[in-house]
CSV table of C-alpha atoms and ligand atoms in Angstrom, one decimal:
chain,number,residue,atom,x,y,z
A,621,MET,CA,0.3,11.2,-13.1
A,622,LYS,CA,-2.6,10.9,-15.0
A,623,ALA,CA,-5.1,9.0,-13.2
A,624,ILE,CA,-8.9,8.5,-13.4
A,625,ARG,CA,-10.5,9.8,-10.1
A,626,TYR,CA,-14.2,10.1,-8.3
A,627,SER,CA,-15.6,12.2,-5.9
A,628,GLU,CA,-19.2,11.0,-5.9
A,629,TYR,CA,-20.5,7.5,-5.8
A,630,GLY,CA,-22.7,7.1,-9.4
A,631,THR,CA,-22.8,5.6,-12.9
A,632,PRO,CA,-19.6,5.3,-14.6
A,633,GLU,CA,-19.3,8.8,-15.9
A,634,VAL,CA,-18.4,9.8,-12.9
A,635,LEU,CA,-15.1,8.8,-13.3
A,636,GLU,CA,-12.8,11.4,-14.6
A,637,TYR,CA,-9.1,11.1,-16.5
A,638,LEU,CA,-7.3,14.0,-14.9
A,639,GLU,CA,-3.4,15.6,-13.6
A,640,LEU,CA,-2.6,14.5,-10.1
A,641,ASP,CA,0.4,15.0,-8.3
A,642,ASP,CA,2.2,12.7,-8.2
A,643,PRO,CA,2.5,10.3,-5.2
A,644,VAL,CA,5.4,10.2,-2.4
A,645,PRO,CA,6.9,6.8,-1.3
A,646,ALA,CA,6.4,6.1,2.0
A,647,PRO,CA,9.9,4.8,3.7
A,648,GLY,CA,10.2,0.9,2.8
A,649,GLU,CA,7.9,2.2,-0.4
A,650,ALA,CA,8.6,1.7,-3.9
A,651,LEU,CA,6.8,4.2,-6.6
A,652,ILE,CA,5.5,2.0,-9.5
A,653,ALA,CA,5.1,3.4,-13.1
A,654,VAL,CA,2.0,1.7,-14.0
A,655,ARG,CA,1.9,-0.6,-17.4
A,656,CYS,CA,-1.5,-1.7,-16.9
A,657,ALA,CA,-4.3,-2.2,-14.6
A,658,SER,CA,-7.0,-5.1,-14.3
A,659,VAL,CA,-10.4,-3.6,-13.8
A,660,ILE,CA,-12.7,-6.2,-11.8
A,661,PRO,CA,-15.9,-6.5,-10.5
A,662,GLY,CA,-15.8,-5.1,-7.5
A,663,ASP,CA,-14.4,-1.4,-8.5
A,664,TRP,CA,-18.0,-0.6,-10.2
A,665,LYS,CA,-19.6,-2.1,-7.9
A,666,VAL,CA,-17.6,0.4,-4.7
A,667,ARG,CA,-17.6,3.3,-7.4
A,668,ALA,CA,-21.6,2.5,-7.6
A,669,GLY,CA,-22.0,2.9,-3.9
A,670,ASN,CA,-23.2,-0.6,-3.4
A,671,LEU,CA,-20.3,-2.3,-1.0
A,672,ARG,CA,-19.7,1.3,1.1
A,673,ASP,CA,-21.1,-0.3,4.1
A,674,MET,CA,-18.1,-2.8,3.4
A,675,PHE,CA,-15.3,-0.4,1.9
A,676,PRO,CA,-15.8,2.7,3.8
A,677,LEU,CA,-14.0,5.2,0.9
A,678,SER,CA,-12.8,8.3,1.4
A,679,LEU,CA,-14.0,10.6,-1.6
A,680,PRO,CA,-12.0,11.4,-4.5
A,681,THR,CA,-10.5,8.3,-4.6
A,682,ILE,CA,-8.4,6.5,-7.3
A,683,PRO,CA,-9.7,3.0,-8.1
A,684,GLY,CA,-8.1,-0.2,-9.3
A,685,ARG,CA,-7.4,-3.3,-7.2
A,686,ASP,CA,-4.2,-4.8,-8.9
A,687,GLY,CA,-2.5,-3.8,-11.5
A,688,ALA,CA,1.8,-4.3,-12.9
A,689,GLY,CA,5.0,-1.6,-13.6
A,690,ILE,CA,8.2,-0.6,-13.3
A,691,VAL,CA,9.8,0.7,-10.4
A,692,VAL,CA,10.9,3.7,-10.8
A,693,ASP,CA,11.6,5.1,-7.3
A,694,VAL,CA,12.3,4.2,-3.8
A,695,GLY,CA,11.2,5.8,0.1
A,696,GLU,CA,14.0,6.3,2.5
A,697,ASP,CA,15.0,2.7,3.7
A,698,CYS,CA,13.0,0.4,0.5
A,699,ASP,CA,16.1,-2.0,0.0
A,700,TRP,CA,13.7,-5.0,-1.6
A,701,THR,CA,12.9,-3.5,-5.1
A,702,LYS,CA,15.6,-1.3,-6.9
A,703,ILE,CA,14.6,0.5,-10.3
A,704,GLY,CA,13.9,-1.1,-13.5
A,705,GLU,CA,12.4,-3.6,-11.3
A,706,GLU,CA,9.5,-5.7,-13.3
A,707,ILE,CA,6.8,-5.9,-10.4
A,708,CYS,CA,3.3,-7.1,-10.1
A,709,PHE,CA,1.3,-5.5,-6.9
A,710,VAL,CA,-2.4,-5.2,-5.2
A,711,THR,CA,-4.1,-2.5,-3.3
A,712,GLU,CA,-7.3,-1.7,-1.5
A,713,HIS,CA,-10.2,-0.7,-2.9
A,714,VAL,CA,-10.1,2.3,0.1
A,715,GLU,CA,-6.6,3.1,-0.8
A,716,PRO,CA,-5.3,4.6,-4.0
A,717,GLY,CA,-5.9,2.4,-6.6
A,718,SER,CA,-4.1,1.1,-10.2
A,719,TYR,CA,-6.3,3.5,-12.5
A,720,ALA,CA,-3.1,5.5,-12.5
A,721,GLU,CA,0.6,6.3,-14.2
A,722,LEU,CA,2.0,6.2,-10.6
A,723,VAL,CA,1.4,4.3,-7.0
A,724,ALA,CA,3.5,3.6,-4.6
A,725,ARG,CA,4.0,0.3,-2.8
A,726,PRO,CA,5.2,-1.4,0.1
A,727,ARG,CA,6.9,-4.9,0.1
A,728,GLY,CA,3.9,-7.1,1.3
A,729,MET,CA,1.8,-6.1,-2.1
A,730,THR,CA,3.5,-7.1,-4.5
A,731,ILE,CA,5.9,-9.7,-5.8
A,732,PRO,CA,8.0,-9.5,-8.7
A,733,LYS,CA,6.5,-10.0,-12.3
A,734,PRO,CA,6.4,-13.4,-13.3
A,735,PRO,CA,9.2,-13.1,-16.6
A,736,ASN,CA,7.7,-15.2,-18.9
A,737,ILE,CA,4.2,-13.2,-19.1
A,738,ASP,CA,3.7,-9.5,-20.1
A,739,PHE,CA,2.8,-6.7,-18.4
A,740,ALA,CA,-1.5,-7.3,-18.9
A,741,GLU,CA,-1.2,-11.2,-18.1
A,742,ALA,CA,0.4,-10.1,-14.8
A,743,ALA,CA,-2.2,-7.0,-14.1
A,744,ALA,CA,-4.8,-10.8,-14.5
A,745,MET,CA,-2.7,-12.8,-12.3
A,746,MET,CA,-2.7,-10.5,-8.9
A,747,HIS,CA,-6.8,-10.8,-8.2
A,748,ALA,CA,-8.5,-12.9,-9.7
A,749,GLY,CA,-5.6,-15.1,-9.1
A,750,VAL,CA,-5.3,-15.2,-5.5
A,751,CYS,CA,-9.4,-15.0,-5.1
A,752,ALA,CA,-9.4,-18.4,-7.0
A,753,TRP,CA,-6.4,-19.5,-4.9
A,754,ILE,CA,-8.6,-18.8,-1.4
A,755,GLY,CA,-11.7,-19.6,-2.5
A,756,LEU,CA,-10.2,-23.5,-3.5
A,757,VAL,CA,-6.6,-24.2,-2.0
A,758,GLU,CA,-6.9,-22.1,1.4
A,759,THR,CA,-11.0,-22.9,1.9
A,760,ALA,CA,-11.6,-26.0,0.4
A,761,GLN,CA,-8.5,-27.1,0.7
A,762,VAL,CA,-9.4,-29.5,-2.9
A,763,SER,CA,-6.8,-32.3,-3.0
A,764,ALA,CA,-6.8,-35.1,-6.0
A,765,GLY,CA,-9.2,-37.1,-7.0
A,766,GLN,CA,-12.1,-34.9,-6.1
A,767,ASN,CA,-15.2,-34.1,-8.0
A,768,VAL,CA,-15.2,-29.9,-8.1
A,769,LEU,CA,-17.9,-27.6,-9.6
A,770,VAL,CA,-16.8,-24.3,-10.9
A,771,HIS,CA,-19.3,-21.7,-11.8
A,772,ALA,CA,-18.5,-18.9,-14.2
A,773,GLY,CA,-15.4,-20.7,-15.3
A,774,ALA,CA,-15.6,-17.6,-18.6
A,775,GLY,CA,-15.2,-15.4,-16.2
A,776,ALA,CA,-11.7,-14.0,-15.1
A,777,ILE,CA,-11.4,-15.9,-11.1
A,778,GLY,CA,-13.4,-19.1,-12.5
A,779,GLY,CA,-10.7,-19.3,-15.4
A,780,MET,CA,-7.7,-19.2,-12.8
A,781,ALA,CA,-9.8,-21.7,-11.0
A,782,ILE,CA,-10.4,-24.4,-13.1
A,783,GLN,CA,-6.8,-24.1,-13.9
A,784,ILE,CA,-5.7,-24.4,-9.9
A,785,ALA,CA,-8.6,-27.3,-9.5
A,786,ARG,CA,-6.7,-29.1,-12.5
A,787,GLU,CA,-3.7,-28.9,-11.5
A,788,THR,CA,-4.4,-29.4,-8.3
A,789,GLY,CA,-5.4,-33.8,-10.4
A,790,CYS,CA,-9.2,-32.6,-9.5
A,791,HIS,CA,-11.7,-33.9,-12.1
A,792,VAL,CA,-13.5,-30.6,-13.1
A,793,THR,CA,-16.8,-29.5,-14.4
A,794,THR,CA,-17.3,-25.9,-14.9
A,795,THR,CA,-20.8,-23.7,-15.8
A,796,CYS,CA,-19.9,-21.2,-18.6
A,797,SER,CA,-22.5,-19.8,-22.0
A,798,ALA,CA,-22.6,-22.4,-24.5
A,799,SER,CA,-20.1,-19.8,-26.5
A,800,ASN,CA,-17.7,-19.8,-23.9
A,801,ALA,CA,-17.6,-24.0,-23.7
A,802,ASP,CA,-14.3,-24.5,-25.9
A,803,TYR,CA,-12.8,-21.4,-24.4
A,804,VAL,CA,-13.3,-23.1,-20.8
A,805,ARG,CA,-12.5,-26.3,-22.3
A,806,SER,CA,-9.1,-25.0,-23.4
A,807,LEU,CA,-8.5,-24.1,-19.6
A,808,GLY,CA,-8.4,-27.6,-18.3
A,809,ALA,CA,-12.0,-28.3,-18.0
A,810,HIS,CA,-13.3,-32.1,-18.1
A,811,ARG,CA,-16.9,-31.7,-18.2
A,812,VAL,CA,-18.7,-28.2,-19.2
A,813,ILE,CA,-22.6,-27.5,-18.4
A,814,GLU,CA,-24.3,-24.9,-20.5
A,815,TYR,CA,-25.9,-22.3,-18.6
A,816,ASP,CA,-28.3,-21.4,-21.3
A,817,ARG,CA,-28.5,-24.5,-22.2
A,818,GLY,CA,-29.8,-26.5,-18.6
A,819,ASN,CA,-30.1,-26.7,-15.1
A,820,PHE,CA,-26.7,-27.7,-13.7
A,821,GLU,CA,-28.6,-29.1,-11.0
A,822,GLU,CA,-30.1,-31.7,-13.5
A,823,LEU,CA,-26.9,-32.8,-14.6
A,824,VAL,CA,-24.0,-33.0,-12.5
A,825,SER,CA,-24.9,-34.8,-8.6
A,826,GLY,CA,-21.9,-36.1,-6.1
A,827,GLN,CA,-19.3,-32.6,-6.0
A,828,ASP,CA,-17.3,-32.5,-3.3
A,829,VAL,CA,-16.4,-28.7,-3.6
A,830,VAL,CA,-18.3,-26.2,-5.4
A,831,PHE,CA,-17.1,-23.2,-5.9
A,832,ASP,CA,-19.9,-20.4,-5.9
A,833,LEU,CA,-18.7,-17.5,-7.9
A,834,ILE,CA,-22.9,-16.2,-8.5
A,835,GLY,CA,-24.9,-16.8,-5.8
A,836,GLY,CA,-28.7,-15.7,-5.7
A,837,ASP,CA,-30.5,-19.0,-6.6
A,838,THR,CA,-27.0,-20.8,-7.8
A,839,HIS,CA,-26.6,-21.0,-3.7
A,840,GLU,CA,-29.3,-23.4,-3.0
A,841,ARG,CA,-28.8,-25.4,-6.5
A,842,SER,CA,-25.3,-25.7,-5.5
A,843,CYS,CA,-26.2,-27.2,-2.6
A,844,ARG,CA,-28.0,-30.7,-3.8
A,845,VAL,CA,-25.1,-31.6,-6.8
A,846,LEU,CA,-23.1,-31.4,-3.7
A,847,ARG,CA,-23.0,-35.0,-1.4
A,848,ARG,CA,-23.4,-34.8,2.4
A,849,GLY,CA,-20.1,-33.6,3.6
A,850,GLY,CA,-19.5,-31.3,0.3
A,851,THR,CA,-17.9,-28.3,0.6
A,852,LEU,CA,-19.3,-25.4,-0.9
A,853,VAL,CA,-17.5,-22.5,-1.2
A,854,TRP,CA,-17.9,-18.9,-2.0
A,855,LEU,CA,-17.3,-15.0,-2.6
A,856,ILE,CA,-19.6,-12.3,-2.3
A,857,ALA,CA,-21.9,-11.8,-5.4
A,858,ARG,CA,-25.8,-11.6,-5.5
A,859,GLU,CA,-26.9,-12.4,-1.7
A,860,PHE,CA,-28.3,-15.3,-0.8
A,861,GLU,CA,-30.4,-17.7,2.3
A,862,ASP,CA,-27.6,-20.3,3.4
A,863,VAL,CA,-29.8,-23.0,2.9
A,864,SER,CA,-26.2,-25.9,3.5
A,865,ASP,CA,-27.3,-27.5,6.0
A,866,LYS,CA,-30.4,-28.7,5.2
A,867,TYR,CA,-28.3,-30.6,2.7
A,868,GLY,CA,-26.0,-31.2,5.1
A,869,VAL,CA,-22.9,-29.8,3.1
A,870,ALA,CA,-20.6,-27.2,4.5
A,871,CYS,CA,-20.6,-23.3,3.6
A,872,ARG,CA,-17.0,-21.6,3.5
A,873,GLN,CA,-17.2,-17.7,1.9
A,874,ALA,CA,-13.2,-16.9,0.8
A,875,VAL,CA,-12.2,-14.4,3.0
A,876,ILE,CA,-10.0,-12.3,0.3
A,877,HIS,CA,-6.2,-11.2,1.7
A,878,ASP,CA,-3.3,-10.1,0.0
A,879,ARG,CA,-1.2,-12.0,2.0
A,880,ARG,CA,2.4,-11.6,0.1
A,881,LYS,CA,2.8,-15.6,0.5
A,882,THR,CA,-0.6,-15.7,-1.5
A,883,LEU,CA,0.7,-13.9,-3.9
A,884,GLU,CA,3.9,-15.8,-4.4
A,885,ARG,CA,2.6,-19.2,-4.6
A,886,LEU,CA,0.1,-17.8,-7.1
A,887,ALA,CA,3.0,-16.2,-8.8
A,888,GLU,CA,5.7,-19.7,-8.8
A,889,ARG,CA,2.5,-21.6,-10.7
A,890,VAL,CA,2.2,-18.7,-12.7
A,891,ALA,CA,6.2,-18.5,-13.8
A,892,ALA,CA,5.8,-22.0,-13.9
A,893,GLY,CA,3.6,-22.4,-17.3
A,894,ILE,CA,1.2,-24.1,-14.9
A,895,LEU,CA,-1.3,-21.4,-15.0
A,896,LYS,CA,-2.0,-19.0,-17.0
A,897,PRO,CA,-4.0,-15.4,-16.1
A,898,GLN,CA,-6.4,-14.4,-18.7
A,899,VAL,CA,-6.9,-11.1,-20.4
A,900,SER,CA,-10.5,-10.3,-22.6
A,901,GLY,CA,-9.4,-6.9,-23.6
A,902,ARG,CA,-7.6,-4.1,-23.4
A,903,LEU,CA,-8.0,-0.4,-23.7
A,904,PRO,CA,-6.2,3.0,-22.6
A,905,LEU,CA,-6.3,4.4,-18.9
A,906,ASP,CA,-8.8,7.6,-20.1
A,907,ARG,CA,-10.7,4.7,-21.2
A,908,ALA,CA,-11.8,3.2,-17.7
A,909,ALA,CA,-15.8,3.9,-17.6
A,910,GLU,CA,-16.1,2.0,-20.7
A,911,ALA,CA,-14.5,-0.8,-19.7
A,912,HIS,CA,-16.8,-0.3,-16.1
A,913,GLY,CA,-20.1,0.1,-17.9
A,914,ARG,CA,-19.5,-3.6,-20.0
A,915,LEU,CA,-18.3,-5.3,-16.6
A,916,GLU,CA,-22.0,-3.7,-15.3
A,917,ARG,CA,-24.0,-4.6,-18.2
A,918,GLY,CA,-22.7,-8.8,-18.1
A,919,ASP,CA,-20.9,-7.5,-21.0
A,920,ASN,CA,-16.9,-9.5,-20.5
A,921,SER,CA,-15.8,-13.3,-20.4
A,922,ARG,CA,-13.0,-14.7,-20.9
A,923,GLY,CA,-10.8,-12.9,-18.4
A,924,ARG,CA,-9.5,-9.5,-17.3
A,925,ILE,CA,-10.4,-6.2,-19.2
A,926,ILE,CA,-6.7,-4.7,-18.7
A,927,LEU,CA,-6.6,-0.9,-18.6
A,928,GLU,CA,-3.0,0.0,-20.2
A,929,ILE,CA,-0.8,3.5,-19.9
A,930,GLY,CA,1.7,4.0,-21.5
A,931,ASP,CA,1.1,1.6,-24.5
A,932,GLY,CA,1.2,-1.2,-21.5
A,933,SER,CA,4.0,-2.5,-22.9
B,856,NAP,N1,-14.7,-10.3,-2.0
B,856,NAP,C1,-15.8,-11.2,-2.4
B,856,NAP,O1,-15.5,-11.8,-2.1
B,856,NAP,C2,-15.1,-10.7,-4.5
B,856,NAP,C3,-13.7,-10.9,-5.2
B,856,NAP,C4,-13.2,-11.1,-5.9
B,856,NAP,C5,-14.6,-11.0,-6.9
B,856,NAP,N2,-16.1,-11.4,-6.4
B,856,NAP,C6,-17.5,-11.6,-7.2
B,856,NAP,O2,-17.0,-13.1,-8.1
B,856,NAP,C7,-17.6,-12.7,-8.7
B,856,NAP,C8,-16.7,-12.8,-10.1
B,856,NAP,O3,-16.2,-12.5,-10.4
B,856,NAP,P1,-14.8,-11.8,-11.9
B,856,NAP,O4,-13.8,-11.3,-11.2
B,856,NAP,O5,-14.8,-13.4,-12.6
B,856,NAP,O6,-16.1,-11.9,-13.0
B,856,NAP,P2,-16.1,-11.2,-13.9
B,856,NAP,O7,-14.7,-11.9,-14.7
B,856,NAP,O8,-16.7,-10.3,-14.6
B,856,NAP,O9,-17.4,-12.8,-14.4
B,856,NAP,C9,-17.7,-12.8,-15.8
B,856,NAP,C10,-18.4,-14.3,-16.1
B,856,NAP,O10,-19.4,-14.9,-15.0
B,856,NAP,C11,-20.8,-16.3,-15.6
B,856,NAP,N3,-21.4,-15.8,-15.5
B,856,NAP,C12,-23.1,-14.7,-15.9
B,856,NAP,N4,-23.8,-15.8,-15.6
B,856,NAP,C13,-23.7,-16.8,-14.6
B,856,NAP,C14,-24.3,-18.4,-14.5
B,856,NAP,N5,-25.4,-18.3,-14.8
B,856,NAP,N6,-23.5,-19.3,-14.7
B,856,NAP,C15,-22.2,-19.0,-15.4
B,856,NAP,N7,-21.3,-18.3,-15.6
B,856,NAP,C16,-22.4,-17.2,-15.0
B,856,NAP,C17,-19.9,-15.0,-17.5
B,856,NAP,O11,-19.5,-16.5,-18.8
B,856,NAP,P3,-20.4,-16.6,-19.9
B,856,NAP,O12,-19.6,-15.3,-20.4
B,856,NAP,O13,-20.4,-17.7,-20.4
B,856,NAP,O14,-21.7,-16.1,-19.8
B,856,NAP,C18,-18.8,-14.1,-17.5
B,856,NAP,O15,-17.5,-14.9,-18.4
B,856,NAP,C19,-18.5,-11.0,-9.2
B,856,NAP,O16,-19.6,-11.0,-8.9
B,856,NAP,C20,-17.3,-11.0,-8.2
B,856,NAP,O17,-18.2,-9.1,-7.6
B,856,NAP,C21,-16.0,-11.2,-4.9
């Protein structure tokens, strides 16, 4: 199979486009012909070696945290799918990933592809949707009537988070650049704070929940806009000093997992047309390095960059 692989940590140039042996599905696994794979910020951070303590890789490795494709073979005792089924999957950073023509996955790391979206949107749904769901639903436990501030609403996770909070019945404020204000409104944000035109902490107050996808000084600034007793939920981004006690707010990490129940709840809402995964651009598999470069420079918004394998359809 054709795949992207790297043998050492480094710049995007360490990503090689190679011919590798096809994976063989283990008992209970399906072999998936990948049509689309997402490129996520974690992919470049792992490749650069920035997260090597958290994700100890055995190199060489194939990157890619999620994707979507078609089952082309099954291992022994694999009775949960059949050849031809359209499927979405996740792979852990420490496993052979999705930047490849083929990947083998057990049932627990897959869900059927919602029929109303294409493979690119299906890939974009997976990790981005899971992170937004775990952050707002499982960690913050948002409920109708709450005021929720979602940072980085024009990003892949933020875009899903806006939709989840809106569907729950929250009043949703989000931060993004002025150029993306109309875009985040189209996803359901009630109020938009353009971070390049003003400081959100001077414009917002009394929030029940802040979803912080940025870190650094955004952490303290977010504590200031929460009501006392409010909740700040964070994902690993820029390092920050936890000052939540000083402001009388709770600070909770959204710890990302890939439990199938969570994948299913997400996919149900996508299948019902309630949530729409966002795709910012499409590139062929052999241009993975270009996609990494764009993410690393902060040159991506409005959803996931998708690597298409074959024609991606
Ligand atoms: N396990 C974990 O903890 C975990 C899991 C997944 C992701 N993450 C982290 O979560 C972060 C977000 O991931 P993602 O996939 O959503 O990234 P993404 O799609 O690349 O999002 C980038 C977005 O960030 C926005 N942004 C940049 N600076 C901003 C600021 N000062 N205020 C508001 N928005 C700003 C940009 O908005 P504009 O385009 O409008 O400038 C851009 O749309 C990343 O740092 C990622 O590594 C952590």
